[in-house]
mmCIF file of N, CA and C in Angstrom:
data_model
loop_
_atom_site.group_PDB
_atom_site.id
_atom_site.type_symbol
_atom_site.label_atom_id
_atom_site.label_comp_id
_atom_site.label_asym_id
_atom_site.label_seq_id
_atom_site.Cartn_x
_atom_site.Cartn_y
_atom_site.Cartn_z
ATOM 1 N N UNK A 1 297.328 104.923 32.986
ATOM 2 C CA UNK A 1 298.371 103.895 32.266
ATOM 3 C C UNK A 1 297.206 102.453 31.752
ATOM 4 N N UNK A 2 297.655 102.193 30.805
ATOM 5 C CA UNK A 2 296.445 101.197 30.199
ATOM 6 C C UNK A 2 297.615 99.707 30.246
ATOM 7 N N UNK A 3 297.114 98.862 29.895
ATOM 8 C CA UNK A 3 297.383 97.388 30.245
ATOM 9 C C UNK A 3 297.819 96.708 28.993
ATOM 10 N N UNK A 4 297.894 95.345 29.171
ATOM 11 C CA UNK A 4 298.022 94.614 27.840
ATOM 12 C C UNK A 4 296.789 94.400 27.427
ATOM 13 N N UNK A 5 296.047 94.218 26.213
ATOM 14 C CA UNK A 5 295.168 93.872 25.477
ATOM 15 C C UNK A 5 294.952 92.470 25.303
ATOM 16 N N UNK A 6 294.044 92.183 24.686
ATOM 17 C CA UNK A 6 293.835 90.684 24.168
ATOM 18 C C UNK A 6 294.878 90.363 22.901
ATOM 19 N N UNK A 7 295.305 91.530 22.173
ATOM 20 C CA UNK A 7 296.150 91.280 21.097
ATOM 21 C C UNK A 7 297.414 90.676 21.567
ATOM 22 N N UNK A 8 297.971 91.277 22.700
ATOM 23 C CA UNK A 8 299.202 90.839 23.461
ATOM 24 C C UNK A 8 299.193 89.386 23.571
ATOM 25 N N UNK A 9 298.005 88.819 24.326
ATOM 26 C CA UNK A 9 298.075 87.408 24.619
ATOM 27 C C UNK A 9 297.397 86.563 23.408
ATOM 28 N N UNK A 10 297.046 87.049 22.431
ATOM 29 C CA UNK A 10 296.589 85.962 21.311
ATOM 30 C C UNK A 10 297.798 85.313 20.595
ATOM 31 N N UNK A 11 297.598 84.390 20.344
ATOM 32 C CA UNK A 11 298.389 83.587 19.638
ATOM 33 C C UNK A 11 297.711 82.209 18.513
ATOM 34 N N UNK A 12 298.276 81.420 18.061
ATOM 35 C CA UNK A 12 297.502 80.693 16.938
ATOM 36 C C UNK A 12 296.965 79.696 17.731
ATOM 37 N N UNK A 13 297.147 79.154 19.124
ATOM 38 C CA UNK A 13 296.780 78.406 19.877
ATOM 39 C C UNK A 13 295.683 78.985 20.959
ATOM 40 N N UNK A 14 295.888 80.394 21.305
ATOM 41 C CA UNK A 14 294.977 80.750 21.897
ATOM 42 C C UNK A 14 294.546 81.991 21.367
ATOM 43 N N UNK A 15 293.468 81.932 20.657
ATOM 44 C CA UNK A 15 292.773 82.840 19.971
ATOM 45 C C UNK A 15 291.599 83.732 20.709
ATOM 46 N N UNK A 16 291.247 83.379 21.533
ATOM 47 C CA UNK A 16 290.477 84.395 22.354
ATOM 48 C C UNK A 16 290.719 84.123 23.851
ATOM 49 N N UNK A 17 291.755 84.941 24.075
ATOM 50 C CA UNK A 17 292.507 84.892 25.746
ATOM 51 C C UNK A 17 291.269 85.394 26.853
ATOM 52 N N UNK A 18 291.634 84.934 27.665
ATOM 53 C CA UNK A 18 290.506 85.249 28.814
ATOM 54 C C UNK A 18 291.323 85.614 30.093
ATOM 55 N N UNK A 19 292.474 86.289 29.710
ATOM 56 C CA UNK A 19 293.390 86.892 30.624
ATOM 57 C C UNK A 19 293.081 88.303 31.098
ATOM 58 N N UNK A 20 293.192 88.713 32.478
ATOM 59 C CA UNK A 20 293.264 89.804 32.956
ATOM 60 C C UNK A 20 294.098 90.441 34.119
ATOM 61 N N UNK A 21 295.059 91.338 33.680
ATOM 62 C CA UNK A 21 295.743 91.579 34.597
ATOM 63 C C UNK A 21 295.211 92.679 35.829
ATOM 64 N N UNK A 22 295.840 92.538 36.851
ATOM 65 C CA UNK A 22 295.054 93.503 37.970
ATOM 66 C C UNK A 22 295.534 94.962 37.586
ATOM 67 N N UNK A 23 294.563 95.806 38.088
ATOM 68 C CA UNK A 23 294.640 96.998 37.341
ATOM 69 C C UNK A 23 295.143 97.797 38.769
ATOM 70 N N UNK A 24 295.033 99.373 38.331
ATOM 71 C CA UNK A 24 295.471 100.272 39.669
ATOM 72 C C UNK A 24 294.337 100.621 40.569
ATOM 73 N N UNK A 25 294.647 100.907 41.791
ATOM 74 C CA UNK A 25 293.510 101.231 42.645
ATOM 75 C C UNK A 25 292.878 102.314 42.116
ATOM 76 N N UNK A 26 291.212 102.428 42.340
ATOM 77 C CA UNK A 26 290.663 103.450 42.135
ATOM 78 C C UNK A 26 290.714 104.540 43.196
ATOM 79 N N UNK A 27 289.741 105.544 42.666
ATOM 80 C CA UNK A 27 289.516 106.539 43.776
ATOM 81 C C UNK A 27 288.167 107.123 43.568
ATOM 82 N N UNK A 28 287.926 107.608 44.787
ATOM 83 C CA UNK A 28 286.406 108.033 44.826
ATOM 84 C C UNK A 28 286.459 109.389 44.580
ATOM 85 N N UNK A 29 285.544 110.013 44.114
ATOM 86 C CA UNK A 29 285.365 111.643 43.903
ATOM 87 C C UNK A 29 284.103 112.313 43.500
ATOM 88 N N UNK A 30 283.819 113.415 43.766
ATOM 89 C CA UNK A 30 282.086 113.763 43.327
ATOM 90 C C UNK A 30 282.454 114.405 42.290
ATOM 91 N N UNK A 31 281.414 114.319 41.201
ATOM 92 C CA UNK A 31 281.796 114.931 39.866
ATOM 93 C C UNK A 31 280.062 115.810 39.671
ATOM 94 N N UNK A 32 280.327 116.793 39.654
ATOM 95 C CA UNK A 32 279.219 117.547 38.882
ATOM 96 C C UNK A 32 278.802 117.227 37.215
ATOM 97 N N UNK A 33 277.786 116.602 36.818
ATOM 98 C CA UNK A 33 277.549 116.755 35.309
ATOM 99 C C UNK A 33 275.966 117.595 35.285
ATOM 100 N N UNK A 34 276.490 118.112 33.804
ATOM 101 C CA UNK A 34 275.468 118.749 33.306
ATOM 102 C C UNK A 34 274.751 118.213 32.202
ATOM 103 N N UNK A 35 273.684 118.458 31.869
ATOM 104 C CA UNK A 35 273.064 117.786 31.405
ATOM 105 C C UNK A 35 272.549 118.848 29.856
ATOM 106 N N UNK A 36 272.665 118.161 29.150
ATOM 107 C CA UNK A 36 272.888 119.026 27.657
ATOM 108 C C UNK A 36 271.549 118.337 26.617
ATOM 109 N N UNK A 37 270.492 119.088 26.660
ATOM 110 C CA UNK A 37 269.491 118.453 25.846
ATOM 111 C C UNK A 37 269.580 119.254 24.438
ATOM 112 N N UNK A 38 269.178 118.241 23.586
ATOM 113 C CA UNK A 38 269.160 118.254 22.082
ATOM 114 C C UNK A 38 268.197 119.199 21.808
ATOM 115 N N UNK A 39 267.095 118.875 22.395
ATOM 116 C CA UNK A 39 265.818 119.619 21.971
ATOM 117 C C UNK A 39 264.761 120.027 23.075
ATOM 118 N N UNK A 40 263.664 120.594 22.664
ATOM 119 C CA UNK A 40 262.825 121.051 23.765
ATOM 120 C C UNK A 40 261.775 120.476 23.520
ATOM 121 N N UNK A 41 261.578 119.185 22.694
ATOM 122 C CA UNK A 41 260.075 118.675 22.619
ATOM 123 C C UNK A 41 261.131 117.396 22.002
ATOM 124 N N UNK A 42 260.422 116.192 22.750
ATOM 125 C CA UNK A 42 260.958 114.877 22.200
ATOM 126 C C UNK A 42 259.561 114.029 21.648
ATOM 127 N N UNK A 43 259.842 113.582 20.431
ATOM 128 C CA UNK A 43 258.601 112.570 20.128
ATOM 129 C C UNK A 43 258.999 111.197 20.273
ATOM 130 N N UNK A 44 258.211 110.544 21.419
ATOM 131 C CA UNK A 44 258.403 109.147 21.913
ATOM 132 C C UNK A 44 257.416 108.238 21.698
ATOM 133 N N UNK A 45 257.599 107.091 21.077
ATOM 134 C CA UNK A 45 256.700 106.238 21.098
ATOM 135 C C UNK A 45 257.244 105.062 20.213
ATOM 136 N N UNK A 46 255.885 104.322 19.751
ATOM 137 C CA UNK A 46 256.270 102.609 19.094
ATOM 138 C C UNK A 46 256.778 103.116 17.631
ATOM 139 N N UNK A 47 257.490 102.198 17.192
ATOM 140 C CA UNK A 47 257.655 102.162 15.790
ATOM 141 C C UNK A 47 256.569 102.229 14.831
ATOM 142 N N UNK A 48 256.501 103.061 13.866
ATOM 143 C CA UNK A 48 255.729 103.048 12.748
ATOM 144 C C UNK A 48 254.575 104.021 13.414
ATOM 145 N N UNK A 49 254.809 104.762 14.538
ATOM 146 C CA UNK A 49 253.719 105.588 15.377
ATOM 147 C C UNK A 49 253.423 106.863 14.506
ATOM 148 N N UNK A 50 253.956 107.214 13.491
ATOM 149 C CA UNK A 50 253.890 108.774 12.786
ATOM 150 C C UNK A 50 254.908 109.777 13.635
ATOM 151 N N UNK A 51 255.846 109.431 14.130
ATOM 152 C CA UNK A 51 256.692 110.540 14.896
ATOM 153 C C UNK A 51 257.412 111.103 13.864
ATOM 154 N N UNK A 52 257.985 110.550 12.478
ATOM 155 C CA UNK A 52 258.827 111.259 11.748
ATOM 156 C C UNK A 52 257.517 111.923 10.866
ATOM 157 N N UNK A 53 256.630 111.627 10.632
ATOM 158 C CA UNK A 53 255.408 112.075 9.621
ATOM 159 C C UNK A 53 255.068 113.538 10.201
ATOM 160 N N UNK A 54 254.759 113.399 11.811
ATOM 161 C CA UNK A 54 254.562 114.444 12.628
ATOM 162 C C UNK A 54 255.674 115.829 12.402
ATOM 163 N N UNK A 55 256.915 115.545 12.717
ATOM 164 C CA UNK A 55 257.974 116.097 12.427
ATOM 165 C C UNK A 55 257.890 116.898 11.097
ATOM 166 N N UNK A 56 257.798 116.219 10.000
ATOM 167 C CA UNK A 56 258.031 116.481 8.541
ATOM 168 C C UNK A 56 256.597 117.770 8.419
ATOM 169 N N UNK A 57 255.802 117.415 9.071
ATOM 170 C CA UNK A 57 254.297 118.306 9.027
ATOM 171 C C UNK A 57 254.682 119.564 9.656
ATOM 172 N N UNK A 58 255.285 119.332 10.966
ATOM 173 C CA UNK A 58 255.311 120.544 11.406
ATOM 174 C C UNK A 58 256.662 121.615 11.433
ATOM 175 N N UNK A 59 257.484 120.953 10.873
ATOM 176 C CA UNK A 59 258.897 122.057 10.582
ATOM 177 C C UNK A 59 259.037 121.697 9.137
ATOM 178 N N UNK A 60 260.095 122.040 9.117
ATOM 179 C CA UNK A 60 261.285 122.001 7.417
ATOM 180 C C UNK A 60 262.170 120.794 7.642
ATOM 181 N N UNK A 61 261.965 120.028 8.684
ATOM 182 C CA UNK A 61 263.017 118.732 8.532
ATOM 183 C C UNK A 61 262.238 117.683 7.667
ATOM 184 N N UNK A 62 263.248 117.309 6.826
ATOM 185 C CA UNK A 62 262.676 116.103 6.095
ATOM 186 C C UNK A 62 263.260 114.593 6.605
ATOM 187 N N UNK A 63 262.722 113.882 7.559
ATOM 188 C CA UNK A 63 263.506 112.981 8.051
ATOM 189 C C UNK A 63 263.015 111.774 7.217
ATOM 190 N N UNK A 64 263.733 110.753 7.051
ATOM 191 C CA UNK A 64 263.332 109.585 6.469
ATOM 192 C C UNK A 64 261.627 108.838 7.072
ATOM 193 N N UNK A 65 261.017 108.646 6.069
ATOM 194 C CA UNK A 65 259.961 108.002 6.182
ATOM 195 C C UNK A 65 259.429 106.901 5.458
ATOM 196 N N UNK A 66 259.300 105.718 5.938
ATOM 197 C CA UNK A 66 259.037 104.444 5.244
ATOM 198 C C UNK A 66 258.188 103.621 5.797
ATOM 199 N N UNK A 67 257.609 102.562 5.061
ATOM 200 C CA UNK A 67 256.469 101.656 5.502
ATOM 201 C C UNK A 67 257.105 100.465 6.338
ATOM 202 N N UNK A 68 258.189 100.823 7.327
ATOM 203 C CA UNK A 68 258.656 99.719 7.829
ATOM 204 C C UNK A 68 259.212 100.120 9.093
ATOM 205 N N UNK A 69 259.277 99.325 10.193
ATOM 206 C CA UNK A 69 259.780 99.702 11.416
ATOM 207 C C UNK A 69 261.259 100.232 11.682
ATOM 208 N N UNK A 70 261.363 100.718 12.369
ATOM 209 C CA UNK A 70 262.760 101.217 12.892
ATOM 210 C C UNK A 70 263.408 102.173 11.599
ATOM 211 N N UNK A 71 262.795 102.965 10.936
ATOM 212 C CA UNK A 71 263.029 103.710 10.126
ATOM 213 C C UNK A 71 264.002 104.852 10.483
ATOM 214 N N UNK A 72 263.763 105.391 11.601
ATOM 215 C CA UNK A 72 264.873 106.303 12.400
ATOM 216 C C UNK A 72 265.654 105.640 13.500
ATOM 217 N N UNK A 73 266.935 105.508 12.766
ATOM 218 C CA UNK A 73 267.750 105.189 13.698
ATOM 219 C C UNK A 73 268.548 106.050 14.621
ATOM 220 N N UNK A 74 268.623 107.242 14.214
ATOM 221 C CA UNK A 74 268.890 108.367 15.176
ATOM 222 C C UNK A 74 268.247 109.691 15.129
ATOM 223 N N UNK A 75 268.427 110.442 16.036
ATOM 224 C CA UNK A 75 267.431 111.636 16.364
ATOM 225 C C UNK A 75 267.263 112.311 15.122
ATOM 226 N N UNK A 76 266.354 113.086 14.688
ATOM 227 C CA UNK A 76 266.125 113.905 13.571
ATOM 228 C C UNK A 76 265.717 115.126 14.417
ATOM 229 N N UNK A 77 266.158 116.316 14.083
ATOM 230 C CA UNK A 77 265.783 117.614 14.853
ATOM 231 C C UNK A 77 265.030 118.627 13.814
ATOM 232 N N UNK A 78 264.263 119.130 13.983
ATOM 233 C CA UNK A 78 263.812 120.149 13.567
ATOM 234 C C UNK A 78 262.849 121.215 14.157
ATOM 235 N N UNK A 79 263.408 122.443 13.333
ATOM 236 C CA UNK A 79 262.722 123.767 14.272
ATOM 237 C C UNK A 79 261.181 124.033 13.744
ATOM 238 N N UNK A 80 260.640 124.366 14.847
ATOM 239 C CA UNK A 80 259.117 124.529 14.774
ATOM 240 C C UNK A 80 258.870 125.886 15.136
ATOM 241 N N UNK A 81 258.130 126.746 14.064
ATOM 242 C CA UNK A 81 257.929 128.064 14.191
ATOM 243 C C UNK A 81 256.403 128.312 14.494
ATOM 244 N N UNK A 82 256.009 128.825 15.892
ATOM 245 C CA UNK A 82 254.811 128.707 16.248
ATOM 246 C C UNK A 82 254.278 130.157 17.110
ATOM 247 N N UNK A 83 253.386 130.733 16.590
ATOM 248 C CA UNK A 83 252.928 132.068 17.369
ATOM 249 C C UNK A 83 254.499 133.019 17.487
ATOM 250 N N UNK A 84 255.526 133.118 16.305
ATOM 251 C CA UNK A 84 256.667 134.176 16.556
ATOM 252 C C UNK A 84 257.722 133.601 17.614
ATOM 253 N N UNK A 85 257.429 132.024 18.349
ATOM 254 C CA UNK A 85 258.135 131.441 18.691
ATOM 255 C C UNK A 85 258.679 130.078 18.211
ATOM 256 N N UNK A 86 260.097 129.953 18.559
ATOM 257 C CA UNK A 86 260.673 128.872 18.015
ATOM 258 C C UNK A 86 261.159 127.703 19.186
ATOM 259 N N UNK A 87 260.941 126.466 18.462
ATOM 260 C CA UNK A 87 261.315 125.990 19.423
ATOM 261 C C UNK A 87 261.896 124.356 18.607
ATOM 262 N N UNK A 88 262.630 123.578 19.424
ATOM 263 C CA UNK A 88 263.594 122.491 18.430
ATOM 264 C C UNK A 88 262.663 121.310 18.988
ATOM 265 N N UNK A 89 262.131 120.450 17.886
ATOM 266 C CA UNK A 89 261.505 119.006 17.992
ATOM 267 C C UNK A 89 262.380 117.922 17.950
ATOM 268 N N UNK A 90 262.459 117.069 18.569
ATOM 269 C CA UNK A 90 263.326 115.892 18.089
ATOM 270 C C UNK A 90 262.602 114.508 17.941
ATOM 271 N N UNK A 91 262.869 113.923 16.498
ATOM 272 C CA UNK A 91 262.076 112.484 16.522
ATOM 273 C C UNK A 91 263.052 111.479 16.781
ATOM 274 N N UNK A 92 262.539 110.741 17.944
ATOM 275 C CA UNK A 92 263.532 110.013 18.587
ATOM 276 C C UNK A 92 263.168 108.206 18.073
ATOM 277 N N UNK A 93 264.277 107.586 17.639
ATOM 278 C CA UNK A 93 263.936 106.060 17.635
ATOM 279 C C UNK A 93 262.852 105.614 18.222
ATOM 280 N N UNK A 94 261.900 104.609 17.599
ATOM 281 C CA UNK A 94 261.076 104.229 18.592
ATOM 282 C C UNK A 94 261.331 103.027 19.501
ATOM 283 N N UNK A 95 261.038 102.821 20.396
ATOM 284 C CA UNK A 95 261.292 102.020 21.692
ATOM 285 C C UNK A 95 260.145 100.763 22.151
ATOM 286 N N UNK A 96 260.723 99.870 21.862
ATOM 287 C CA UNK A 96 259.884 98.715 22.309
ATOM 288 C C UNK A 96 259.942 97.973 23.462
ATOM 289 N N UNK A 97 258.956 97.057 23.965
ATOM 290 C CA UNK A 97 259.306 96.355 25.559
ATOM 291 C C UNK A 97 260.435 95.414 25.272
ATOM 292 N N UNK A 98 261.304 95.752 26.009
ATOM 293 C CA UNK A 98 262.539 94.872 25.977
ATOM 294 C C UNK A 98 264.029 95.220 25.328
ATOM 295 N N UNK A 99 263.789 96.464 25.066
ATOM 296 C CA UNK A 99 264.893 97.538 24.183
ATOM 297 C C UNK A 99 266.071 97.154 25.267
ATOM 298 N N UNK A 100 265.584 97.388 26.322
ATOM 299 C CA UNK A 100 267.042 97.287 27.310
ATOM 300 C C UNK A 100 267.692 95.649 27.319
ATOM 301 N N UNK A 101 267.138 94.853 26.589
ATOM 302 C CA UNK A 101 267.618 93.635 26.565
ATOM 303 C C UNK A 101 268.245 93.188 25.133
ATOM 304 N N UNK A 102 267.569 94.186 24.396
ATOM 305 C CA UNK A 102 268.500 94.213 23.060
ATOM 306 C C UNK A 102 267.229 94.052 21.886
ATOM 307 N N UNK A 103 266.192 93.965 22.027
ATOM 308 C CA UNK A 103 264.767 93.964 21.348
ATOM 309 C C UNK A 103 265.040 94.959 20.136
ATOM 310 N N UNK A 104 264.482 94.960 19.345
ATOM 311 C CA UNK A 104 264.377 95.723 18.070
ATOM 312 C C UNK A 104 265.773 96.323 17.625
ATOM 313 N N UNK A 105 265.928 97.643 17.817
ATOM 314 C CA UNK A 105 267.376 98.361 18.068
ATOM 315 C C UNK A 105 268.133 98.548 19.138
ATOM 316 N N UNK A 106 267.522 97.849 20.251
ATOM 317 C CA UNK A 106 267.869 98.059 21.616
ATOM 318 C C UNK A 106 268.125 99.468 21.606
ATOM 319 N N UNK A 107 269.227 99.864 22.444
ATOM 320 C CA UNK A 107 269.335 101.323 23.070
ATOM 321 C C UNK A 107 270.433 101.589 22.197
ATOM 322 N N UNK A 108 270.837 100.843 21.168
ATOM 323 C CA UNK A 108 271.909 101.508 20.201
ATOM 324 C C UNK A 108 272.033 102.802 19.540
ATOM 325 N N UNK A 109 270.390 103.341 19.572
ATOM 326 C CA UNK A 109 270.517 105.089 19.062
ATOM 327 C C UNK A 109 271.505 105.922 19.877
ATOM 328 N N UNK A 110 271.819 105.820 21.116
ATOM 329 C CA UNK A 110 272.283 106.390 22.156
ATOM 330 C C UNK A 110 273.598 106.762 21.619
ATOM 331 N N UNK A 111 274.263 105.761 21.201
ATOM 332 C CA UNK A 111 275.695 106.226 20.784
ATOM 333 C C UNK A 111 275.372 106.884 19.673
ATOM 334 N N UNK A 112 274.683 106.721 18.681
ATOM 335 C CA UNK A 112 274.639 107.672 17.439
ATOM 336 C C UNK A 112 274.151 108.803 17.475
ATOM 337 N N UNK A 113 273.444 108.871 18.638
ATOM 338 C CA UNK A 113 272.814 110.450 19.014
ATOM 339 C C UNK A 113 273.827 111.509 19.265
ATOM 340 N N UNK A 114 274.979 111.033 19.728
ATOM 341 C CA UNK A 114 276.080 111.779 20.069
ATOM 342 C C UNK A 114 276.569 112.708 18.973
ATOM 343 N N UNK A 115 276.316 112.237 17.585
ATOM 344 C CA UNK A 115 276.767 112.966 16.571
ATOM 345 C C UNK A 115 275.886 114.270 16.086
ATOM 346 N N UNK A 116 274.893 114.235 16.841
ATOM 347 C CA UNK A 116 273.628 114.861 16.524
ATOM 348 C C UNK A 116 273.721 115.835 17.482
ATOM 349 N N UNK A 117 273.896 117.287 17.271
ATOM 350 C CA UNK A 117 273.938 118.425 18.114
ATOM 351 C C UNK A 117 273.043 119.533 17.539
#
């Protein structure tokens, strides 16, 4: 069951309510998680390292390629055919030092990657 949200407590004098009601007691459970992979190979590196260019060269994928950092905002997939075998290659957004603290695009691409299947 949900509780009251901020809009319930909002008024003309209390525009940013800081009130929280007590919730229900939690419970402990063992959960089995299954990892779903979007690709067999992932290209990881700094922005402007040529990851999108490599993906475009070895597959029929057409990722956006531009002369500025953080062009790739969500993973781009391409199917690579080599010696009668196929595998999926993913161009992942560039990661930089401090991304976990929000530098660059931070880890914001992870929410966008759920749309790519």
